Short mmCIF file of C-alpha atoms in Angstrom, two decimals:
data_model
loop_
_atom_site.label_atom_id
_atom_site.label_comp_id
_atom_site.label_asym_id
_atom_site.label_seq_id
_atom_site.Cartn_x
_atom_site.Cartn_y
_atom_site.Cartn_z
CA MET A 1 -13.01 -13.36 61.72
CA THR A 2 -14.67 -11.57 58.86
CA GLY A 3 -12.79 -8.36 59.65
CA THR A 4 -9.48 -10.26 59.70
CA ARG A 5 -10.18 -11.76 56.29
CA LYS A 6 -10.98 -8.34 54.87
CA THR A 7 -7.77 -6.94 56.30
CA VAL A 8 -5.71 -9.78 54.83
CA ALA A 9 -7.46 -9.36 51.47
CA ALA A 10 -6.77 -5.61 51.57
CA LEU A 11 -3.10 -6.21 52.34
CA PHE A 12 -2.80 -8.57 49.38
CA LEU A 13 -4.54 -6.09 47.12
CA LEU A 14 -2.56 -3.09 48.37
CA PRO A 15 0.54 -3.58 46.12
CA ALA A 16 -1.68 -3.96 43.06
CA LEU A 17 -3.72 -0.89 44.05
CA VAL A 18 -0.56 1.15 44.59
CA LEU A 19 0.76 0.15 41.16
CA LEU A 20 -2.63 0.83 39.59
CA GLY A 21 -2.75 4.24 41.18
CA ALA A 22 0.84 5.10 40.22
CA LEU A 23 0.72 3.80 36.67
CA VAL A 24 -2.91 4.45 35.66
CA VAL A 25 -4.90 6.74 37.96
CA TYR A 26 -2.18 9.34 38.57
CA PRO A 27 -1.16 9.72 34.87
CA ILE A 28 -4.83 10.07 33.86
CA GLY A 29 -5.46 12.66 36.56
CA TYR A 30 -2.28 14.57 35.77
CA SER A 31 -3.06 14.59 32.03
CA LEU A 32 -6.55 15.88 32.74
CA VAL A 33 -5.21 18.72 34.90
CA ARG A 34 -2.35 19.49 32.49
CA SER A 35 -4.76 19.77 29.55
CA PHE A 36 -6.17 22.98 31.08
CA TYR A 37 -2.79 24.74 31.23
CA ASP A 38 -0.77 26.55 28.59
CA GLN A 39 2.55 25.60 27.05
CA SER A 40 4.62 26.74 30.03
CA GLY A 41 2.43 24.88 32.51
CA ASP A 42 2.02 27.99 34.68
CA GLY A 43 -0.91 29.78 33.05
CA PHE A 44 -4.48 28.46 33.06
CA ALA A 45 -5.68 28.07 29.46
CA GLY A 46 -9.20 26.83 30.08
CA PHE A 47 -10.65 24.95 27.12
CA ASP A 48 -8.23 26.47 24.58
CA ASN A 49 -6.33 23.21 24.24
CA TYR A 50 -9.57 21.31 23.61
CA GLN A 51 -10.61 23.92 21.07
CA ALA A 52 -7.38 23.17 19.20
CA LEU A 53 -8.61 19.60 18.70
CA PHE A 54 -11.12 20.89 16.17
CA THR A 55 -9.22 23.85 14.72
CA ASP A 56 -5.67 22.54 14.31
CA GLU A 57 -5.20 21.14 10.78
CA GLY A 58 -2.89 18.33 11.89
CA ILE A 59 -5.27 17.13 14.62
CA ARG A 60 -8.24 17.26 12.24
CA THR A 61 -6.36 15.11 9.73
CA ALA A 62 -5.45 12.70 12.52
CA LEU A 63 -9.08 12.51 13.65
CA LYS A 64 -10.24 11.81 10.09
CA ASN A 65 -7.65 9.05 9.70
CA ASN A 66 -8.66 7.54 13.04
CA VAL A 67 -12.23 7.29 11.78
CA ILE A 68 -10.94 5.46 8.67
CA TRP A 69 -8.90 3.14 10.88
CA VAL A 70 -11.81 2.35 13.22
CA VAL A 71 -14.21 1.66 10.35
CA PHE A 72 -12.03 -0.45 8.06
CA ALA A 73 -9.18 -2.10 10.00
CA PRO A 74 -11.27 -4.04 12.59
CA THR A 75 -13.93 -4.92 10.02
CA VAL A 76 -11.52 -6.31 7.44
CA ALA A 77 -9.36 -8.11 10.03
CA THR A 78 -12.43 -9.73 11.62
CA ALA A 79 -13.87 -10.71 8.23
CA LEU A 80 -10.59 -12.31 7.18
CA GLY A 81 -10.31 -14.07 10.53
CA LEU A 82 -13.84 -15.46 10.07
CA VAL A 83 -13.07 -16.67 6.54
CA PHE A 84 -9.80 -18.30 7.60
CA ALA A 85 -11.41 -19.97 10.64
CA VAL A 86 -14.32 -21.41 8.65
CA LEU A 87 -12.36 -22.51 5.57
CA THR A 88 -9.57 -24.22 7.53
CA GLU A 89 -11.89 -26.06 9.89
CA ARG A 90 -12.19 -29.18 7.76
CA VAL A 91 -8.90 -29.34 5.87
CA ARG A 92 -6.07 -31.53 7.05
CA TRP A 93 -3.46 -28.77 6.93
CA GLY A 94 -5.75 -26.26 8.67
CA THR A 95 -3.67 -26.17 11.87
CA ALA A 96 -0.46 -25.44 9.97
CA PHE A 97 -2.23 -22.69 8.00
CA LYS A 98 -3.58 -21.12 11.18
CA LEU A 99 -0.09 -21.21 12.68
CA VAL A 100 1.32 -19.35 9.66
CA VAL A 101 -1.47 -16.75 9.74
CA PHE A 102 -1.06 -16.23 13.50
CA MET A 103 2.74 -16.01 13.31
CA PRO A 104 2.85 -12.22 12.59
CA MET A 105 1.43 -11.69 16.09
CA ALA A 106 4.81 -12.81 17.41
CA ILE A 107 6.48 -9.90 15.60
CA SER A 108 6.67 -6.56 17.33
CA MET A 109 5.05 -3.50 15.78
CA LEU A 110 8.52 -2.04 15.29
CA ALA A 111 9.74 -5.05 13.31
CA ALA A 112 6.52 -5.22 11.30
CA GLY A 113 6.84 -1.52 10.47
CA ILE A 114 10.40 -2.00 9.20
CA ILE A 115 9.31 -5.03 7.14
CA PHE A 116 6.46 -3.15 5.46
CA ARG A 117 8.55 -0.03 4.93
CA LEU A 118 10.67 -2.27 2.69
CA VAL A 119 7.64 -4.05 1.19
CA TYR A 120 6.19 -0.70 0.08
CA ASP A 121 9.47 0.68 -1.32
CA GLN A 122 8.93 2.56 -4.59
CA ASP A 123 11.78 0.74 -6.36
CA PRO A 124 10.45 -2.56 -7.80
CA ASP A 125 13.91 -4.08 -7.27
CA LYS A 126 13.48 -3.54 -3.51
CA GLY A 127 9.77 -3.33 -2.73
CA VAL A 128 7.84 -6.60 -2.99
CA ALA A 129 4.50 -4.82 -3.51
CA ASN A 130 5.73 -2.89 -6.54
CA ALA A 131 7.67 -5.87 -7.87
CA VAL A 132 4.41 -7.84 -8.02
CA TRP A 133 2.40 -4.87 -9.30
CA VAL A 134 4.91 -4.06 -12.05
CA GLY A 135 5.10 -7.74 -13.03
CA VAL A 136 1.33 -7.91 -13.46
CA HIS A 137 1.24 -4.59 -15.34
CA ASP A 138 4.04 -5.55 -17.73
CA THR A 139 2.27 -8.82 -18.50
CA PHE A 140 -0.54 -6.89 -20.15
CA ALA A 141 1.23 -3.64 -21.16
CA GLN A 142 4.89 -4.15 -21.95
CA SER A 143 6.98 -1.01 -21.49
CA SER A 144 9.41 0.25 -24.13
CA ALA A 145 13.03 -0.80 -24.24
CA PHE A 146 14.13 2.65 -25.46
CA PRO A 147 12.87 5.25 -22.95
CA LYS A 148 16.01 7.41 -23.25
CA ALA A 149 16.54 7.17 -27.02
CA HIS A 150 16.64 10.42 -29.01
CA PRO A 151 18.11 11.77 -32.27
CA GLY A 152 21.80 12.71 -32.24
CA ARG A 153 23.69 15.46 -34.08
CA GLN A 154 22.74 16.16 -37.70
CA SER A 155 20.03 13.53 -37.49
CA PRO A 156 17.42 13.11 -40.25
CA LEU A 157 14.84 13.02 -37.45
CA GLU A 158 13.20 15.88 -35.60
CA ALA A 159 10.80 16.11 -32.65
CA ALA A 160 7.13 15.74 -33.61
CA GLY A 161 5.60 16.57 -30.24
CA GLY A 162 4.28 14.24 -27.58
CA GLY A 163 7.58 12.35 -27.41
CA ALA A 164 7.55 11.14 -31.06
CA PHE A 165 10.15 11.77 -33.77
CA VAL A 166 9.57 12.19 -37.50
CA THR A 167 11.78 12.42 -40.60
CA ARG A 168 12.46 15.95 -41.78
CA GLU A 169 11.59 15.11 -45.40
CA PRO A 170 9.09 12.73 -47.08
CA VAL A 171 10.48 9.39 -48.28
CA ARG A 172 10.16 7.75 -51.69
CA ALA A 173 9.69 4.17 -52.86
CA GLY A 174 13.01 2.45 -53.59
CA GLU A 175 14.78 4.71 -51.09
CA VAL A 176 16.83 3.55 -48.10
CA VAL A 177 16.05 5.53 -44.95
CA ASP A 178 18.44 5.64 -42.01
CA LEU A 179 16.90 6.40 -38.60
CA PRO A 180 19.84 6.69 -36.17
CA LEU A 181 19.25 7.31 -32.47
CA VAL A 182 21.41 7.61 -29.39
CA GLY A 183 20.89 7.63 -25.64
CA VAL A 184 20.32 3.97 -24.72
CA ALA A 185 22.93 2.50 -22.39
CA PRO A 186 24.54 -0.66 -23.83
CA ASP A 187 23.33 -2.77 -20.92
CA GLN A 188 19.77 -1.51 -21.49
CA MET A 189 19.51 -2.69 -25.10
CA PRO A 190 16.97 -5.49 -25.75
CA GLY A 191 18.36 -8.97 -25.21
CA ASP A 192 17.46 -10.01 -28.77
CA ALA A 193 19.21 -7.03 -30.39
CA LYS A 194 21.83 -7.91 -33.02
CA ASP A 195 24.52 -5.95 -34.79
CA ALA A 196 22.88 -3.37 -37.05
CA VAL A 197 22.84 -4.03 -40.79
CA ALA A 198 22.62 -1.36 -43.51
CA ALA A 199 19.41 -1.96 -45.45
CA LYS A 200 19.43 -2.51 -49.21
CA PRO A 201 17.04 -0.75 -51.58
CA GLU A 202 14.05 -2.65 -52.91
CA PRO A 203 12.00 -1.51 -55.93
CA GLY A 204 8.51 -0.26 -54.96
CA ARG A 205 9.29 -0.41 -51.23
CA ILE A 206 10.92 1.72 -48.58
CA THR A 207 13.64 0.06 -46.59
CA GLY A 208 15.79 1.33 -43.78
CA THR A 209 17.58 0.74 -40.50
CA THR A 210 17.03 2.15 -37.04
CA TRP A 211 19.96 1.61 -34.72
CA GLN A 212 22.07 2.86 -31.82
CA ASP A 213 24.46 5.25 -33.61
CA PHE A 214 27.23 5.07 -31.05
CA THR A 215 30.50 3.17 -30.93
CA ARG A 216 32.70 3.21 -27.84
CA GLY A 217 36.08 4.86 -28.22
CA LYS A 218 37.23 8.33 -29.21
CA GLY A 219 36.89 9.13 -32.89
CA VAL A 220 35.42 5.72 -33.65
CA GLY A 221 32.44 5.26 -35.99
CA ARG A 222 30.71 7.36 -38.66
CA LEU A 223 28.03 9.87 -37.73
CA ASN A 224 24.62 8.71 -39.02
CA GLY A 225 26.23 5.64 -40.58
CA VAL A 226 25.97 1.95 -39.58
CA ASP A 227 29.27 0.76 -38.11
CA ALA A 228 30.49 -2.57 -36.81
CA SER A 229 29.39 -3.38 -33.22
CA GLU A 230 26.52 -0.86 -33.34
CA GLN A 231 23.27 -2.60 -32.51
CA GLY A 232 19.85 -2.39 -34.13
CA TYR A 233 16.77 -1.23 -32.24
CA ALA A 234 14.94 -4.54 -32.21
CA GLY A 235 11.17 -4.10 -32.00
CA MET A 236 11.14 -0.37 -32.79
CA ARG A 237 7.84 0.62 -34.42
CA ILE A 238 7.96 2.79 -37.55
CA GLU A 239 4.90 4.50 -39.02
CA ALA A 240 4.40 6.16 -42.41
CA VAL A 241 2.27 9.29 -41.97
CA LYS A 242 0.46 11.25 -44.71
CA ASP A 243 -1.75 14.22 -43.89
CA GLY A 244 -1.78 13.22 -40.22
CA ARG A 245 -2.93 9.67 -41.03
CA VAL A 246 -0.92 6.45 -40.65
CA VAL A 247 -0.86 4.72 -44.05
CA ALA A 248 1.62 1.95 -43.26
CA SER A 249 3.68 0.65 -40.36
CA ALA A 250 6.45 -1.82 -39.65
CA THR A 251 8.46 -3.22 -36.76
CA ALA A 252 12.25 -3.31 -36.86
CA ALA A 253 13.94 -6.69 -36.91
CA ALA A 254 16.64 -7.71 -34.43
CA ASP A 255 19.28 -6.04 -36.65
CA GLY A 256 17.22 -2.82 -36.88
CA THR A 257 16.12 -3.24 -40.52
CA PHE A 258 12.55 -2.60 -41.62
CA THR A 259 10.50 -2.58 -44.81
CA LEU A 260 7.44 -0.49 -45.69
CA PRO A 261 5.09 -1.09 -48.65
CA ALA A 262 4.55 1.23 -51.62
CA ALA A 263 1.69 2.93 -49.74
CA ALA A 264 4.37 4.77 -47.72
CA ASP A 265 5.64 6.58 -50.82
CA GLY A 266 5.61 10.34 -50.21
CA ALA A 267 4.98 9.93 -46.45
CA ARG A 268 7.12 11.02 -43.56
CA LEU A 269 8.34 8.26 -41.27
CA ARG A 270 7.47 8.60 -37.61
CA LEU A 271 8.82 6.85 -34.56
CA PRO A 272 5.75 7.03 -32.26
CA ALA A 273 6.02 8.01 -28.62
CA SER A 274 5.15 4.46 -27.54
CA ASN A 275 8.72 3.49 -28.50
CA PHE A 276 10.08 5.82 -25.84
CA LYS A 277 7.61 5.30 -23.03
CA GLU A 278 9.23 5.26 -19.60
CA PRO A 279 9.06 1.87 -17.86
CA TYR A 280 6.18 1.49 -15.43
CA ASN A 281 7.51 1.93 -11.91
CA GLY A 282 4.50 0.81 -9.89
CA LEU A 283 2.40 2.66 -7.35
CA ASP A 284 3.52 5.19 -4.80
CA TRP A 285 2.28 3.10 -1.88
CA LEU A 286 3.61 5.53 0.69
CA GLY A 287 2.46 8.64 -1.16
CA PRO A 288 -0.22 10.98 0.24
CA SER A 289 -3.18 9.16 -1.32
CA LEU A 290 -2.27 5.52 -0.50
CA VAL A 291 -0.23 5.72 2.68
CA THR A 292 -3.13 5.18 5.10
CA PRO A 293 -4.61 2.15 3.24
CA ALA A 294 -1.09 0.73 2.92
CA ILE A 295 -0.47 0.97 6.68
CA ILE A 296 -3.93 -0.50 7.39
CA GLY A 297 -2.89 -3.42 5.17
CA ALA A 298 0.18 -3.97 7.37
CA TYR A 299 -2.02 -3.87 10.48
CA ILE A 300 -4.45 -6.42 9.02
CA TRP A 301 -1.51 -8.70 8.17
CA MET A 302 -0.58 -8.69 11.84
CA TRP A 303 -4.01 -8.91 13.49
CA ALA A 304 -6.03 -11.15 11.16
CA GLY A 305 -4.40 -14.11 12.90
CA PHE A 306 -5.57 -12.86 16.29
CA ALA A 307 -9.14 -12.61 14.99
CA MET A 308 -8.90 -16.05 13.39
CA VAL A 309 -7.78 -17.78 16.59
CA LEU A 310 -10.57 -16.28 18.72
CA ILE A 311 -13.21 -17.00 16.07
CA ALA A 312 -11.90 -20.56 15.61
CA ALA A 313 -12.26 -21.08 19.38
CA GLY A 314 -15.85 -19.84 19.19
CA LEU A 315 -16.50 -22.02 16.15
CA ALA A 316 -15.33 -25.08 18.05
CA GLY A 317 -18.18 -24.49 20.53
CA VAL A 318 -20.90 -24.27 17.87
CA PRO A 319 -23.23 -27.33 18.13
CA ARG A 320 -22.60 -29.50 15.07
CA GLU A 321 -26.13 -30.86 15.12
CA LEU A 322 -27.46 -27.39 14.22
CA LEU A 323 -25.23 -27.23 11.16
CA GLU A 324 -26.16 -30.76 10.12
CA ALA A 325 -29.85 -30.04 10.65
CA ALA A 326 -29.59 -27.05 8.32
CA ARG A 327 -27.90 -29.19 5.66
CA VAL A 328 -30.55 -31.91 6.02
CA ASP A 329 -33.23 -29.25 5.50
CA GLY A 330 -31.64 -28.46 2.12
CA ALA A 331 -29.45 -25.46 2.93
CA ASN A 332 -26.27 -25.15 0.90
CA GLU A 333 -22.91 -24.28 2.49
CA TRP A 334 -23.32 -20.53 1.88
CA GLN A 335 -26.76 -20.54 3.50
CA VAL A 336 -25.43 -22.56 6.45
CA PHE A 337 -22.61 -20.06 6.87
CA ARG A 338 -24.83 -16.97 6.54
CA ARG A 339 -27.95 -18.17 8.39
CA VAL A 340 -26.46 -20.45 11.08
CA THR A 341 -22.70 -20.06 11.59
CA VAL A 342 -22.48 -16.26 11.58
CA PRO A 343 -25.48 -15.70 13.94
CA LEU A 344 -24.09 -18.25 16.39
CA LEU A 345 -20.67 -16.56 16.24
CA ALA A 346 -22.12 -13.05 16.63
CA PRO A 347 -20.99 -12.67 20.30
CA VAL A 348 -17.43 -13.72 19.42
CA LEU A 349 -17.37 -11.49 16.34
CA ALA A 350 -18.55 -8.55 18.42
CA VAL A 351 -15.83 -9.10 21.03
CA VAL A 352 -13.12 -9.41 18.38
CA THR A 353 -14.30 -6.31 16.49
CA VAL A 354 -14.60 -4.18 19.62
CA THR A 355 -11.18 -5.31 20.88
CA LEU A 356 -9.61 -4.36 17.57
CA MET A 357 -11.43 -1.02 17.60
CA ILE A 358 -9.87 -0.22 20.97
CA ASN A 359 -6.51 -1.28 19.59
CA VAL A 360 -6.66 0.88 16.46
CA LEU A 361 -7.74 3.96 18.41
CA LYS A 362 -4.28 3.83 19.99
CA ILE A 363 -2.33 2.89 16.84
CA PHE A 364 1.03 4.63 16.74
CA ASP A 365 3.98 2.35 15.97
CA LEU A 366 3.10 1.32 12.42
CA VAL A 367 2.21 4.84 11.31
CA PHE A 368 5.35 6.34 12.84
CA ILE A 369 7.67 3.76 11.24
CA ILE A 370 6.08 3.06 7.85
CA ALA A 371 5.00 6.55 6.78
CA PRO A 372 7.99 8.53 5.40
CA GLY A 373 8.49 12.11 6.50
CA SER A 374 6.95 13.45 3.29
CA SER A 375 3.68 11.56 3.90
CA GLN A 376 3.52 11.44 7.69
CA ASP A 377 1.18 14.42 7.84
CA ASP A 378 -1.24 12.60 5.52
CA ALA A 379 -1.03 9.35 7.53
CA ASN A 380 -1.30 11.12 10.89
CA VAL A 381 -3.41 9.58 13.69
CA LEU A 382 -4.29 10.87 17.15
CA ALA A 383 -1.66 8.86 19.03
CA LEU A 384 1.06 10.03 16.65
CA GLU A 385 -0.17 13.64 16.86
CA LEU A 386 -0.07 13.36 20.67
CA TYR A 387 3.59 12.33 20.42
CA ARG A 388 4.42 15.11 17.98
CA LYS A 389 2.68 17.82 20.01
CA GLY A 390 4.24 16.67 23.25
CA PHE A 391 7.82 16.00 22.15
CA SER A 392 8.46 17.65 18.77
CA GLU A 393 6.38 20.83 18.95
CA ASP A 394 6.61 21.34 22.73
CA GLN A 395 2.87 21.76 23.30
CA PRO A 396 2.26 19.54 26.36
CA GLY A 397 -1.14 21.12 27.04
CA VAL A 398 -2.49 20.20 23.62
CA ALA A 399 -0.87 16.75 23.88
CA SER A 400 -2.63 16.19 27.22
CA ALA A 401 -5.93 17.28 25.67
CA ILE A 402 -5.44 14.72 22.88
CA ALA A 403 -4.72 12.04 25.50
CA VAL A 404 -7.91 12.87 27.40
CA PHE A 405 -9.87 12.90 24.13
CA LEU A 406 -8.50 9.46 23.23
CA LEU A 407 -9.51 8.19 26.67
CA LEU A 408 -13.04 9.51 26.14
CA LEU A 409 -13.18 7.72 22.79
CA VAL A 410 -12.00 4.42 24.24
CA ILE A 411 -14.22 4.39 27.35
CA PRO A 412 -17.58 3.82 25.54
CA VAL A 413 -16.08 1.00 23.49
CA MET A 414 -14.58 -0.59 26.61
CA TRP A 415 -17.87 -0.21 28.46
CA PHE A 416 -19.71 -1.92 25.61
CA ASN A 417 -17.19 -4.77 25.63
CA VAL A 418 -17.37 -5.29 29.41
CA ARG A 419 -21.16 -5.16 29.40
CA ARG A 420 -21.34 -7.73 26.64
CA LEU A 421 -18.91 -10.05 28.43
CA ARG A 422 -20.96 -9.82 31.63
CA ARG A 423 -24.09 -10.64 29.67
CA GLU A 424 -22.39 -13.72 28.21
CA VAL A 425 -21.26 -14.86 31.67
CA ARG A 426 -24.83 -14.62 33.01
CA ARG A 427 -26.02 -16.90 30.23
#
């Protein structure tokens, strides 16, 4: 009877064993054998392919990035999951919040990669990240409205270096100074700009106008003269400089007019470079220096919900009397969290962290989709390098060596996870 049961059990297990052998054991064995052969697959290469793991520049970059991924992505995702699980435990809308945080798990890596490729777009009009970053920056450091402005033909202004412009001759009190500029598109003029007005002389002061010296239409308008429909440079800063020192300054009104005190007599007027500063365009999120942290951010957005759900399940099993006993003994909420909640959740936190570590060792989709071609080498990881060596560079031996190396990296982490789970079951 016992033999019959074993036979029946073996027959039931046989399809699963066949699939396991065909889909897992055979590919692993074939990759191991293939890693010892050269590019053609006919010549034995020994450990040359494994030597390339530590000499090839692309693989070394991928290995370094994998270390960054393993250290930061699981840690940050688990920490956020813990914070979300604890903070939403007592609030009425906690379930709805958890649902929103977990929702990215329903999105495929491909879709998430496309979403964050748009989020990290350099153009603030397209990329959400730079739109927010530029908005915050411009709140504290407003950019100039005249980044393209410059003197036109026969202008009384000349370049002063560093992007500034200065009058060719010193000015005198009672004089009217015209500071015409060109180069600003009509739709880029400040919203509060008005039609330019020719300034009138004032005794003991220096007056003038700074304006857009351009009128649409052929042969229309006077060169270096204020004409109808030409707009003033509202907000333009004008400085009076003597011996390299600013002795007076003024800001142009909406019609471009300005007035300087008698202290400016004998000075040269300067339009400082701050008037022509290019608008801040945000960060290059997908550039060489930020591409890996940016992609890790996308990964955390997806997997923090996974960590939160598992930790919340573990938190539900924490005895409430222990938490209440700590509060009765005088512990505040931070002490309860640090001294009681976290130690009791340590097994769950370990499982979540290790699971995410295994996951990030195999990360491929997000890096492949989000990183542009110009930065893909800098964002490279082992799984992506495996793909590139095997399919783009036609080096199947090296690709197989990377696959075996990845397996060797994952096995200790998996062994630790299984051993810990068995220990928990015995308890």
